[in-house]
PDB file of C-alpha atoms in Angstrom:
ATOM      1  CA  UNK A   1     -14.271  75.264  -7.201  1.00 54.00           C
ATOM      2  CA  UNK A   2     -10.537  75.936  -7.681  1.00 47.00           C
ATOM      3  CA  UNK A   3      -9.817  72.172  -6.898  1.00 49.00           C
ATOM      4  CA  UNK A   4     -12.561  71.080  -9.282  1.00 46.00           C
ATOM      5  CA  UNK A   5     -11.171  73.161 -12.135  1.00 50.00           C
ATOM      6  CA  UNK A   6      -7.466  71.928 -11.478  1.00 49.00           C
ATOM      7  CA  UNK A   7      -8.840  68.256 -11.553  1.00 49.00           C
ATOM      8  CA  UNK A   8     -10.787  68.997 -14.795  1.00 47.00           C
ATOM      9  CA  UNK A   9      -7.732  70.501 -16.348  1.00 47.00           C
ATOM     10  CA  UNK A  10      -5.645  67.520 -15.432  1.00 50.00           C
ATOM     11  CA  UNK A  11      -7.970  65.021 -16.636  1.00 45.00           C
ATOM     12  CA  UNK A  12      -8.412  66.976 -20.004  1.00 48.00           C
ATOM     13  CA  UNK A  13      -4.562  67.162 -20.283  1.00 46.00           C
ATOM     14  CA  UNK A  14      -4.021  63.309 -19.660  1.00 45.00           C
ATOM     15  CA  UNK A  15      -6.790  62.446 -22.031  1.00 42.00           C
ATOM     16  CA  UNK A  16      -5.261  64.565 -24.905  1.00 47.00           C
ATOM     17  CA  UNK A  17      -1.918  62.935 -24.274  1.00 45.00           C
ATOM     18  CA  UNK A  18      -3.573  59.527 -24.242  1.00 45.00           C
ATOM     19  CA  UNK A  19      -5.249  60.294 -27.445  1.00 39.00           C
ATOM     20  CA  UNK A  20      -1.784  61.141 -29.178  1.00 43.00           C
ATOM     21  CA  UNK A  21      -0.468  57.724 -28.173  1.00 40.00           C
ATOM     22  CA  UNK A  22      -3.725  55.823 -29.024  1.00 38.00           C
ATOM     23  CA  UNK A  23      -3.558  57.352 -32.391  1.00 35.00           C
ATOM     24  CA  UNK A  24       0.061  56.081 -32.924  1.00 37.00           C
ATOM     25  CA  UNK A  25      -1.195  52.699 -31.845  1.00 35.00           C
ATOM     26  CA  UNK A  26      -4.331  52.521 -33.985  1.00 36.00           C
ATOM     27  CA  UNK A  27      -2.424  53.711 -37.087  1.00 34.00           C
ATOM     28  CA  UNK A  28       0.444  51.376 -36.058  1.00 43.00           C
ATOM     29  CA  UNK A  29       3.189  53.404 -37.884  1.00 52.00           C
ATOM     30  CA  UNK A  30       2.508  56.989 -36.942  1.00 49.00           C
ATOM     31  CA  UNK A  31       5.843  57.301 -35.638  1.00 48.00           C
ATOM     32  CA  UNK A  32       7.433  55.867 -38.764  1.00 45.00           C
ATOM     33  CA  UNK A  33       8.761  58.616 -41.007  1.00 40.00           C
ATOM     34  CA  UNK A  34       8.583  56.551 -43.993  1.00 43.00           C
ATOM     35  CA  UNK A  35       4.835  55.383 -43.780  1.00 38.00           C
ATOM     36  CA  UNK A  36       3.159  58.247 -41.991  1.00 34.00           C
ATOM     37  CA  UNK A  37       4.959  61.295 -43.053  1.00 37.00           C
ATOM     38  CA  UNK A  38       1.700  63.208 -42.935  1.00 36.00           C
ATOM     39  CA  UNK A  39       1.541  62.912 -39.108  1.00 41.00           C
ATOM     40  CA  UNK A  40       4.953  64.193 -38.655  1.00 45.00           C
ATOM     41  CA  UNK A  41       6.303  67.788 -38.778  1.00 48.00           C
ATOM     42  CA  UNK A  42       8.122  68.715 -41.990  1.00 50.00           C
ATOM     43  CA  UNK A  43      10.249  70.775 -39.950  1.00 51.00           C
ATOM     44  CA  UNK A  44      11.936  68.526 -37.637  1.00 48.00           C
ATOM     45  CA  UNK A  45      10.382  65.017 -38.271  1.00 50.00           C
ATOM     46  CA  UNK A  46       9.038  64.602 -34.898  1.00 53.00           C
ATOM     47  CA  UNK A  47       5.188  64.181 -34.187  1.00 54.00           C
ATOM     48  CA  UNK A  48       3.291  67.371 -34.556  1.00 49.00           C
ATOM     49  CA  UNK A  49       2.072  67.544 -31.109  1.00 52.00           C
ATOM     50  CA  UNK A  50       5.674  67.621 -29.834  1.00 58.00           C
ATOM     51  CA  UNK A  51       6.621  70.322 -32.257  1.00 55.00           C
ATOM     52  CA  UNK A  52       3.785  72.513 -30.926  1.00 54.00           C
ATOM     53  CA  UNK A  53       4.886  72.034 -27.246  1.00 62.00           C
ATOM     54  CA  UNK A  54       5.583  75.597 -25.881  1.00 70.00           C
ATOM     55  CA  UNK A  55       7.996  76.122 -23.002  1.00 81.00           C
ATOM     56  CA  UNK A  56       8.088  79.344 -21.017  1.00 86.00           C
ATOM     57  CA  UNK A  57      11.182  80.939 -20.174  1.00 90.00           C
ATOM     58  CA  UNK A  58      10.996  79.842 -16.523  1.00 90.00           C
ATOM     59  CA  UNK A  59      10.895  76.307 -17.743  1.00 88.00           C
ATOM     60  CA  UNK A  60      13.635  76.683 -20.133  1.00 86.00           C
ATOM     61  CA  UNK A  61      15.681  78.280 -17.232  1.00 92.00           C
ATOM     62  CA  UNK A  62      14.845  75.492 -14.732  1.00 91.00           C
ATOM     63  CA  UNK A  63      15.906  72.902 -17.295  1.00 88.00           C
ATOM     64  CA  UNK A  64      19.355  74.515 -18.001  1.00 91.00           C
ATOM     65  CA  UNK A  65      19.897  75.093 -14.470  1.00 93.00           C
ATOM     66  CA  UNK A  66      19.100  71.435 -13.550  1.00 92.00           C
ATOM     67  CA  UNK A  67      21.279  70.104 -16.364  1.00 91.00           C
ATOM     68  CA  UNK A  68      24.295  72.189 -15.019  1.00 92.00           C
ATOM     69  CA  UNK A  69      23.649  71.035 -11.581  1.00 94.00           C
ATOM     70  CA  UNK A  70      23.394  67.339 -12.594  1.00 91.00           C
ATOM     71  CA  UNK A  71      26.442  67.689 -14.740  1.00 92.00           C
ATOM     72  CA  UNK A  72      28.534  69.055 -11.948  1.00 93.00           C
ATOM     73  CA  UNK A  73      27.546  66.197  -9.865  1.00 92.00           C
ATOM     74  CA  UNK A  74      28.770  63.635 -12.529  1.00 92.00           C
ATOM     75  CA  UNK A  75      31.722  65.691 -13.560  1.00 91.00           C
ATOM     76  CA  UNK A  76      34.254  63.391 -11.769  1.00 90.00           C
ATOM     77  CA  UNK A  77      32.689  60.379 -13.623  1.00 91.00           C
ATOM     78  CA  UNK A  78      32.894  62.312 -16.932  1.00 90.00           C
ATOM     79  CA  UNK A  79      36.690  63.062 -16.523  1.00 92.00           C
ATOM     80  CA  UNK A  80      37.652  59.665 -15.111  1.00 92.00           C
ATOM     81  CA  UNK A  81      35.769  57.454 -17.542  1.00 93.00           C
ATOM     82  CA  UNK A  82      38.057  57.654 -20.455  1.00 92.00           C
ATOM     83  CA  UNK A  83      40.842  56.544 -18.017  1.00 92.00           C
ATOM     84  CA  UNK A  84      39.026  53.926 -16.260  1.00 94.00           C
ATOM     85  CA  UNK A  85      36.793  52.242 -18.962  1.00 95.00           C
ATOM     86  CA  UNK A  86      38.170  53.761 -22.246  1.00 95.00           C
ATOM     87  CA  UNK A  87      36.789  50.831 -24.433  1.00 96.00           C
ATOM     88  CA  UNK A  88      33.254  51.273 -23.143  1.00 96.00           C
ATOM     89  CA  UNK A  89      33.437  54.992 -23.501  1.00 95.00           C
ATOM     90  CA  UNK A  90      34.474  54.642 -27.102  1.00 96.00           C
ATOM     91  CA  UNK A  91      31.638  52.212 -27.917  1.00 97.00           C
ATOM     92  CA  UNK A  92      29.190  54.332 -26.228  1.00 96.00           C
ATOM     93  CA  UNK A  93      30.260  57.388 -28.319  1.00 95.00           C
ATOM     94  CA  UNK A  94      30.114  55.112 -31.424  1.00 96.00           C
ATOM     95  CA  UNK A  95      26.545  53.933 -30.852  1.00 97.00           C
ATOM     96  CA  UNK A  96      25.337  57.465 -29.800  1.00 95.00           C
ATOM     97  CA  UNK A  97      26.910  59.029 -32.849  1.00 94.00           C
ATOM     98  CA  UNK A  98      25.350  56.330 -35.233  1.00 95.00           C
ATOM     99  CA  UNK A  99      21.913  56.681 -33.805  1.00 94.00           C
ATOM    100  CA  UNK A 100      22.039  60.659 -33.905  1.00 92.00           C
ATOM    101  CA  UNK A 101      23.686  60.771 -37.342  1.00 90.00           C
ATOM    102  CA  UNK A 102      21.221  58.403 -39.007  1.00 90.00           C
ATOM    103  CA  UNK A 103      17.959  59.843 -37.397  1.00 85.00           C
ATOM    104  CA  UNK A 104      15.500  61.598 -39.491  1.00 77.00           C
ATOM    105  CA  UNK A 105      14.400  63.604 -36.520  1.00 73.00           C
ATOM    106  CA  UNK A 106      15.791  67.050 -37.228  1.00 68.00           C
ATOM    107  CA  UNK A 107      15.401  67.945 -33.436  1.00 69.00           C
ATOM    108  CA  UNK A 108      18.411  65.651 -32.911  1.00 79.00           C
ATOM    109  CA  UNK A 109      20.611  67.527 -35.375  1.00 72.00           C
ATOM    110  CA  UNK A 110      22.157  69.922 -33.188  1.00 72.00           C
ATOM    111  CA  UNK A 111      21.478  68.129 -29.965  1.00 76.00           C
ATOM    112  CA  UNK A 112      23.352  68.633 -26.788  1.00 77.00           C
ATOM    113  CA  UNK A 113      23.941  65.317 -25.170  1.00 87.00           C
ATOM    114  CA  UNK A 114      26.627  64.368 -22.587  1.00 91.00           C
ATOM    115  CA  UNK A 115      27.364  60.728 -22.415  1.00 93.00           C
ATOM    116  CA  UNK A 116      28.603  59.533 -19.138  1.00 94.00           C
ATOM    117  CA  UNK A 117      29.931  55.921 -18.587  1.00 95.00           C
ATOM    118  CA  UNK A 118      29.758  55.073 -14.979  1.00 95.00           C
ATOM    119  CA  UNK A 119      32.734  52.777 -14.638  1.00 95.00           C
ATOM    120  CA  UNK A 120      31.981  51.433 -11.134  1.00 93.00           C
ATOM    121  CA  UNK A 121      28.404  50.464 -11.479  1.00 93.00           C
ATOM    122  CA  UNK A 122      28.765  46.688 -12.314  1.00 92.00           C
ATOM    123  CA  UNK A 123      26.011  45.493 -10.346  1.00 90.00           C
ATOM    124  CA  UNK A 124      23.134  47.551 -12.122  1.00 90.00           C
ATOM    125  CA  UNK A 125      20.836  45.970 -14.611  1.00 89.00           C
ATOM    126  CA  UNK A 126      21.949  46.707 -18.063  1.00 92.00           C
ATOM    127  CA  UNK A 127      19.839  49.769 -18.602  1.00 92.00           C
ATOM    128  CA  UNK A 128      20.584  53.518 -19.034  1.00 94.00           C
ATOM    129  CA  UNK A 129      19.021  56.917 -17.722  1.00 94.00           C
ATOM    130  CA  UNK A 130      18.575  60.153 -19.406  1.00 93.00           C
ATOM    131  CA  UNK A 131      18.919  62.835 -16.564  1.00 90.00           C
ATOM    132  CA  UNK A 132      18.019  66.345 -16.894  1.00 87.00           C
ATOM    133  CA  UNK A 133      16.957  66.089 -20.509  1.00 81.00           C
ATOM    134  CA  UNK A 134      20.396  65.594 -21.909  1.00 87.00           C
ATOM    135  CA  UNK A 135      22.779  63.799 -19.556  1.00 92.00           C
ATOM    136  CA  UNK A 136      22.853  60.118 -20.682  1.00 95.00           C
ATOM    137  CA  UNK A 137      24.181  57.863 -17.758  1.00 95.00           C
ATOM    138  CA  UNK A 138      25.267  54.453 -18.994  1.00 96.00           C
ATOM    139  CA  UNK A 139      26.473  52.029 -16.226  1.00 95.00           C
ATOM    140  CA  UNK A 140      29.361  49.581 -17.071  1.00 96.00           C
ATOM    141  CA  UNK A 141      26.937  46.865 -16.543  1.00 95.00           C
ATOM    142  CA  UNK A 142      25.083  47.652 -19.854  1.00 96.00           C
ATOM    143  CA  UNK A 143      28.386  46.902 -21.724  1.00 96.00           C
ATOM    144  CA  UNK A 144      29.169  43.720 -19.662  1.00 95.00           C
ATOM    145  CA  UNK A 145      25.732  42.253 -19.589  1.00 94.00           C
ATOM    146  CA  UNK A 146      24.345  43.056 -22.934  1.00 95.00           C
ATOM    147  CA  UNK A 147      24.555  40.318 -25.608  1.00 95.00           C
ATOM    148  CA  UNK A 148      25.672  42.643 -28.380  1.00 96.00           C
ATOM    149  CA  UNK A 149      26.092  46.133 -29.649  1.00 97.00           C
ATOM    150  CA  UNK A 150      22.651  46.132 -31.125  1.00 97.00           C
ATOM    151  CA  UNK A 151      21.184  45.354 -27.784  1.00 97.00           C
ATOM    152  CA  UNK A 152      22.999  48.216 -26.217  1.00 97.00           C
ATOM    153  CA  UNK A 153      21.823  50.401 -28.962  1.00 97.00           C
ATOM    154  CA  UNK A 154      18.344  49.596 -28.161  1.00 97.00           C
ATOM    155  CA  UNK A 155      18.697  50.756 -24.682  1.00 97.00           C
ATOM    156  CA  UNK A 156      20.381  54.033 -25.807  1.00 97.00           C
ATOM    157  CA  UNK A 157      17.818  54.542 -28.603  1.00 96.00           C
ATOM    158  CA  UNK A 158      14.992  54.579 -25.964  1.00 95.00           C
ATOM    159  CA  UNK A 159      16.852  57.392 -24.029  1.00 95.00           C
ATOM    160  CA  UNK A 160      17.570  59.192 -27.008  1.00 94.00           C
ATOM    161  CA  UNK A 161      14.010  59.048 -28.053  1.00 90.00           C
ATOM    162  CA  UNK A 162      12.955  60.853 -24.690  1.00 91.00           C
ATOM    163  CA  UNK A 163      15.425  63.590 -25.741  1.00 89.00           C
ATOM    164  CA  UNK A 164      14.008  63.755 -29.458  1.00 85.00           C
ATOM    165  CA  UNK A 165      10.457  64.121 -28.011  1.00 84.00           C
ATOM    166  CA  UNK A 166      11.235  66.807 -25.230  1.00 85.00           C
ATOM    167  CA  UNK A 167       9.729  64.753 -22.590  1.00 87.00           C
ATOM    168  CA  UNK A 168      11.532  66.088 -19.616  1.00 87.00           C
ATOM    169  CA  UNK A 169      10.609  69.684 -20.735  1.00 86.00           C
ATOM    170  CA  UNK A 170       7.095  68.703 -21.374  1.00 84.00           C
ATOM    171  CA  UNK A 171       6.530  67.149 -18.141  1.00 86.00           C
ATOM    172  CA  UNK A 172       8.147  70.153 -16.427  1.00 87.00           C
ATOM    173  CA  UNK A 173       5.701  72.480 -18.424  1.00 86.00           C
ATOM    174  CA  UNK A 174       2.829  70.499 -17.420  1.00 83.00           C
ATOM    175  CA  UNK A 175       3.835  70.775 -13.877  1.00 85.00           C
ATOM    176  CA  UNK A 176       4.259  74.453 -14.061  1.00 85.00           C
ATOM    177  CA  UNK A 177       0.918  75.037 -15.856  1.00 83.00           C
ATOM    178  CA  UNK A 178      -0.827  73.288 -12.979  1.00 82.00           C
ATOM    179  CA  UNK A 179       0.824  75.740 -10.609  1.00 82.00           C
ATOM    180  CA  UNK A 180       2.640  73.055  -9.197  1.00 79.00           C
ATOM    181  CA  UNK A 181      -0.464  71.300  -7.816  1.00 80.00           C
ATOM    182  CA  UNK A 182      -0.284  68.265  -9.932  1.00 82.00           C
ATOM    183  CA  UNK A 183      -0.214  65.026  -8.062  1.00 85.00           C
ATOM    184  CA  UNK A 184       2.282  62.240  -8.033  1.00 84.00           C
ATOM    185  CA  UNK A 185      -0.214  59.850  -9.739  1.00 82.00           C
ATOM    186  CA  UNK A 186      -0.995  62.382 -12.457  1.00 83.00           C
ATOM    187  CA  UNK A 187       2.797  62.787 -13.136  1.00 84.00           C
ATOM    188  CA  UNK A 188       3.186  59.115 -13.231  1.00 84.00           C
ATOM    189  CA  UNK A 189       0.266  58.851 -15.830  1.00 84.00           C
ATOM    190  CA  UNK A 190       2.118  61.492 -18.036  1.00 83.00           C
ATOM    191  CA  UNK A 191       5.412  59.484 -17.704  1.00 88.00           C
ATOM    192  CA  UNK A 192       3.715  56.323 -18.832  1.00 87.00           C
ATOM    193  CA  UNK A 193       2.456  57.848 -22.010  1.00 83.00           C
ATOM    194  CA  UNK A 194       6.153  59.233 -22.404  1.00 86.00           C
ATOM    195  CA  UNK A 195       7.411  55.867 -22.064  1.00 90.00           C
ATOM    196  CA  UNK A 196       5.084  54.423 -24.726  1.00 86.00           C
ATOM    197  CA  UNK A 197       6.090  57.357 -27.186  1.00 84.00           C
ATOM    198  CA  UNK A 198       9.863  56.562 -26.395  1.00 89.00           C
ATOM    199  CA  UNK A 199       9.357  52.850 -27.169  1.00 90.00           C
ATOM    200  CA  UNK A 200       7.881  53.694 -30.533  1.00 86.00           C
ATOM    201  CA  UNK A 201      10.263  56.209 -31.387  1.00 87.00           C
ATOM    202  CA  UNK A 202      13.162  54.100 -30.204  1.00 91.00           C
ATOM    203  CA  UNK A 203      12.269  51.463 -32.778  1.00 90.00           C
ATOM    204  CA  UNK A 204      12.346  54.227 -35.566  1.00 87.00           C
ATOM    205  CA  UNK A 205      15.727  55.219 -34.353  1.00 91.00           C
ATOM    206  CA  UNK A 206      17.140  51.700 -34.521  1.00 93.00           C
ATOM    207  CA  UNK A 207      15.823  51.013 -37.950  1.00 90.00           C
ATOM    208  CA  UNK A 208      17.177  54.150 -39.219  1.00 90.00           C
ATOM    209  CA  UNK A 209      20.608  53.551 -37.913  1.00 93.00           C
ATOM    210  CA  UNK A 210      20.622  49.876 -39.431  1.00 94.00           C
ATOM    211  CA  UNK A 211      19.961  48.052 -36.174  1.00 96.00           C
ATOM    212  CA  UNK A 212      17.264  45.311 -35.925  1.00 95.00           C
ATOM    213  CA  UNK A 213      14.365  46.625 -33.810  1.00 94.00           C
ATOM    214  CA  UNK A 214      13.819  43.152 -32.586  1.00 95.00           C
ATOM    215  CA  UNK A 215      16.832  43.661 -30.489  1.00 96.00           C
ATOM    216  CA  UNK A 216      14.735  46.002 -28.281  1.00 96.00           C
ATOM    217  CA  UNK A 217      12.494  43.030 -27.627  1.00 96.00           C
ATOM    218  CA  UNK A 218      15.347  40.599 -26.999  1.00 96.00           C
ATOM    219  CA  UNK A 219      16.925  42.978 -24.521  1.00 95.00           C
ATOM    220  CA  UNK A 220      13.913  43.761 -22.725  1.00 94.00           C
ATOM    221  CA  UNK A 221      13.280  39.928 -22.188  1.00 94.00           C
ATOM    222  CA  UNK A 222      17.113  39.652 -21.040  1.00 92.00           C
ATOM    223  CA  UNK A 223      16.675  42.614 -18.381  1.00 91.00           C
ATOM    224  CA  UNK A 224      13.581  40.953 -17.146  1.00 90.00           C
ATOM    225  CA  UNK A 225      15.485  37.758 -16.464  1.00 88.00           C
ATOM    226  CA  UNK A 226      18.158  39.602 -14.641  1.00 84.00           C
ATOM    227  CA  UNK A 227      15.990  41.569 -12.511  1.00 75.00           C
ATOM    228  CA  UNK A 228      14.564  40.505  -9.188  1.00 56.00           C
ATOM    229  CA  UNK A 229      11.077  39.040  -9.869  1.00 44.00           C
ATOM    230  CA  UNK A 230       9.606  40.908  -6.999  1.00 41.00           C
ATOM    231  CA  UNK A 231      10.379  44.344  -8.778  1.00 46.00           C
ATOM    232  CA  UNK A 232       7.154  46.342  -8.438  1.00 45.00           C
ATOM    233  CA  UNK A 233       6.097  46.742 -12.052  1.00 47.00           C
ATOM    234  CA  UNK A 234       2.454  47.020 -11.198  1.00 45.00           C
ATOM    235  CA  UNK A 235       2.717  50.036  -8.919  1.00 48.00           C
ATOM    236  CA  UNK A 236       0.482  53.036  -9.693  1.00 46.00           C
ATOM    237  CA  UNK A 237       3.675  55.155  -9.773  1.00 47.00           C
ATOM    238  CA  UNK A 238       5.543  52.767 -12.209  1.00 67.00           C
ATOM    239  CA  UNK A 239       6.096  54.568 -15.539  1.00 82.00           C
ATOM    240  CA  UNK A 240       6.735  51.551 -17.738  1.00 86.00           C
ATOM    241  CA  UNK A 241       3.901  49.136 -18.996  1.00 88.00           C
ATOM    242  CA  UNK A 242       4.002  45.761 -17.142  1.00 91.00           C
ATOM    243  CA  UNK A 243       6.530  43.374 -18.854  1.00 91.00           C
ATOM    244  CA  UNK A 244       4.094  41.475 -20.871  1.00 93.00           C
ATOM    245  CA  UNK A 245       2.040  44.454 -22.044  1.00 92.00           C
ATOM    246  CA  UNK A 246       5.355  46.121 -23.207  1.00 93.00           C
ATOM    247  CA  UNK A 247       6.440  43.262 -25.186  1.00 93.00           C
ATOM    248  CA  UNK A 248       3.159  42.931 -26.861  1.00 92.00           C
ATOM    249  CA  UNK A 249       3.367  46.739 -27.619  1.00 89.00           C
ATOM    250  CA  UNK A 250       6.724  46.408 -29.024  1.00 92.00           C
ATOM    251  CA  UNK A 251       6.082  43.278 -31.108  1.00 92.00           C
ATOM    252  CA  UNK A 252       2.997  44.845 -32.619  1.00 87.00           C
ATOM    253  CA  UNK A 253       4.718  47.900 -33.731  1.00 85.00           C
ATOM    254  CA  UNK A 254       7.522  45.809 -35.240  1.00 87.00           C
ATOM    255  CA  UNK A 255       5.267  43.391 -36.999  1.00 86.00           C
ATOM    256  CA  UNK A 256       3.384  46.307 -38.551  1.00 79.00           C
ATOM    257  CA  UNK A 257       6.190  48.519 -39.461  1.00 76.00           C
ATOM    258  CA  UNK A 258       9.498  46.866 -39.883  1.00 75.00           C
TER     259      UNK A 258
END
């Protein structure tokens, strides 16, 4: 009976998350602060279901401790980057500042975001990663392999979108609410929904900062060309949509909204 109730809770939780994203898709511009303001919080300009997310003190404590632990791990890189790759550090700070400054999401107004350029990571794909909710890791390959600042901004905007939508905290709270019995597949399903949300929101961040949202599509194609074709994009535990599906998802939103 306990297992059944837990399973039912998880199915309901995932369906509710899915409905939020499906609503965004059906109304095409739900994440657009200009066209669908009624779906956004007047308080912080993020989707209402995000504003209503409640985090327990245990979750808040876990997130803060994890952030401090990860920051300590990359402390050396944080200190060395301005000396080893100063041009890239300056460019990263400029792009991040522009995206944050021009965003209408008030949740980003007082955001704590540590930007870390990994100067030795030349062989990585030109991507980025948001760790522990507010530690932005940018490999040097992002600067060397991206075609322009706007393409880099598309990558960074996607990660900032995760931050604006409190994804790490929402996932951790979901795991906690399940009494830590949530499966890896269920976690993966939640992450997939979060990736869709981040894709939509990143376009909004780009447009607000004066970047062409189409650069997100162009860079996605570029990364796909650079990656090993054998990359397991169709795995049940993969968090992003398959390449062609993600392209269509982004193009539809851009066509309807920008």
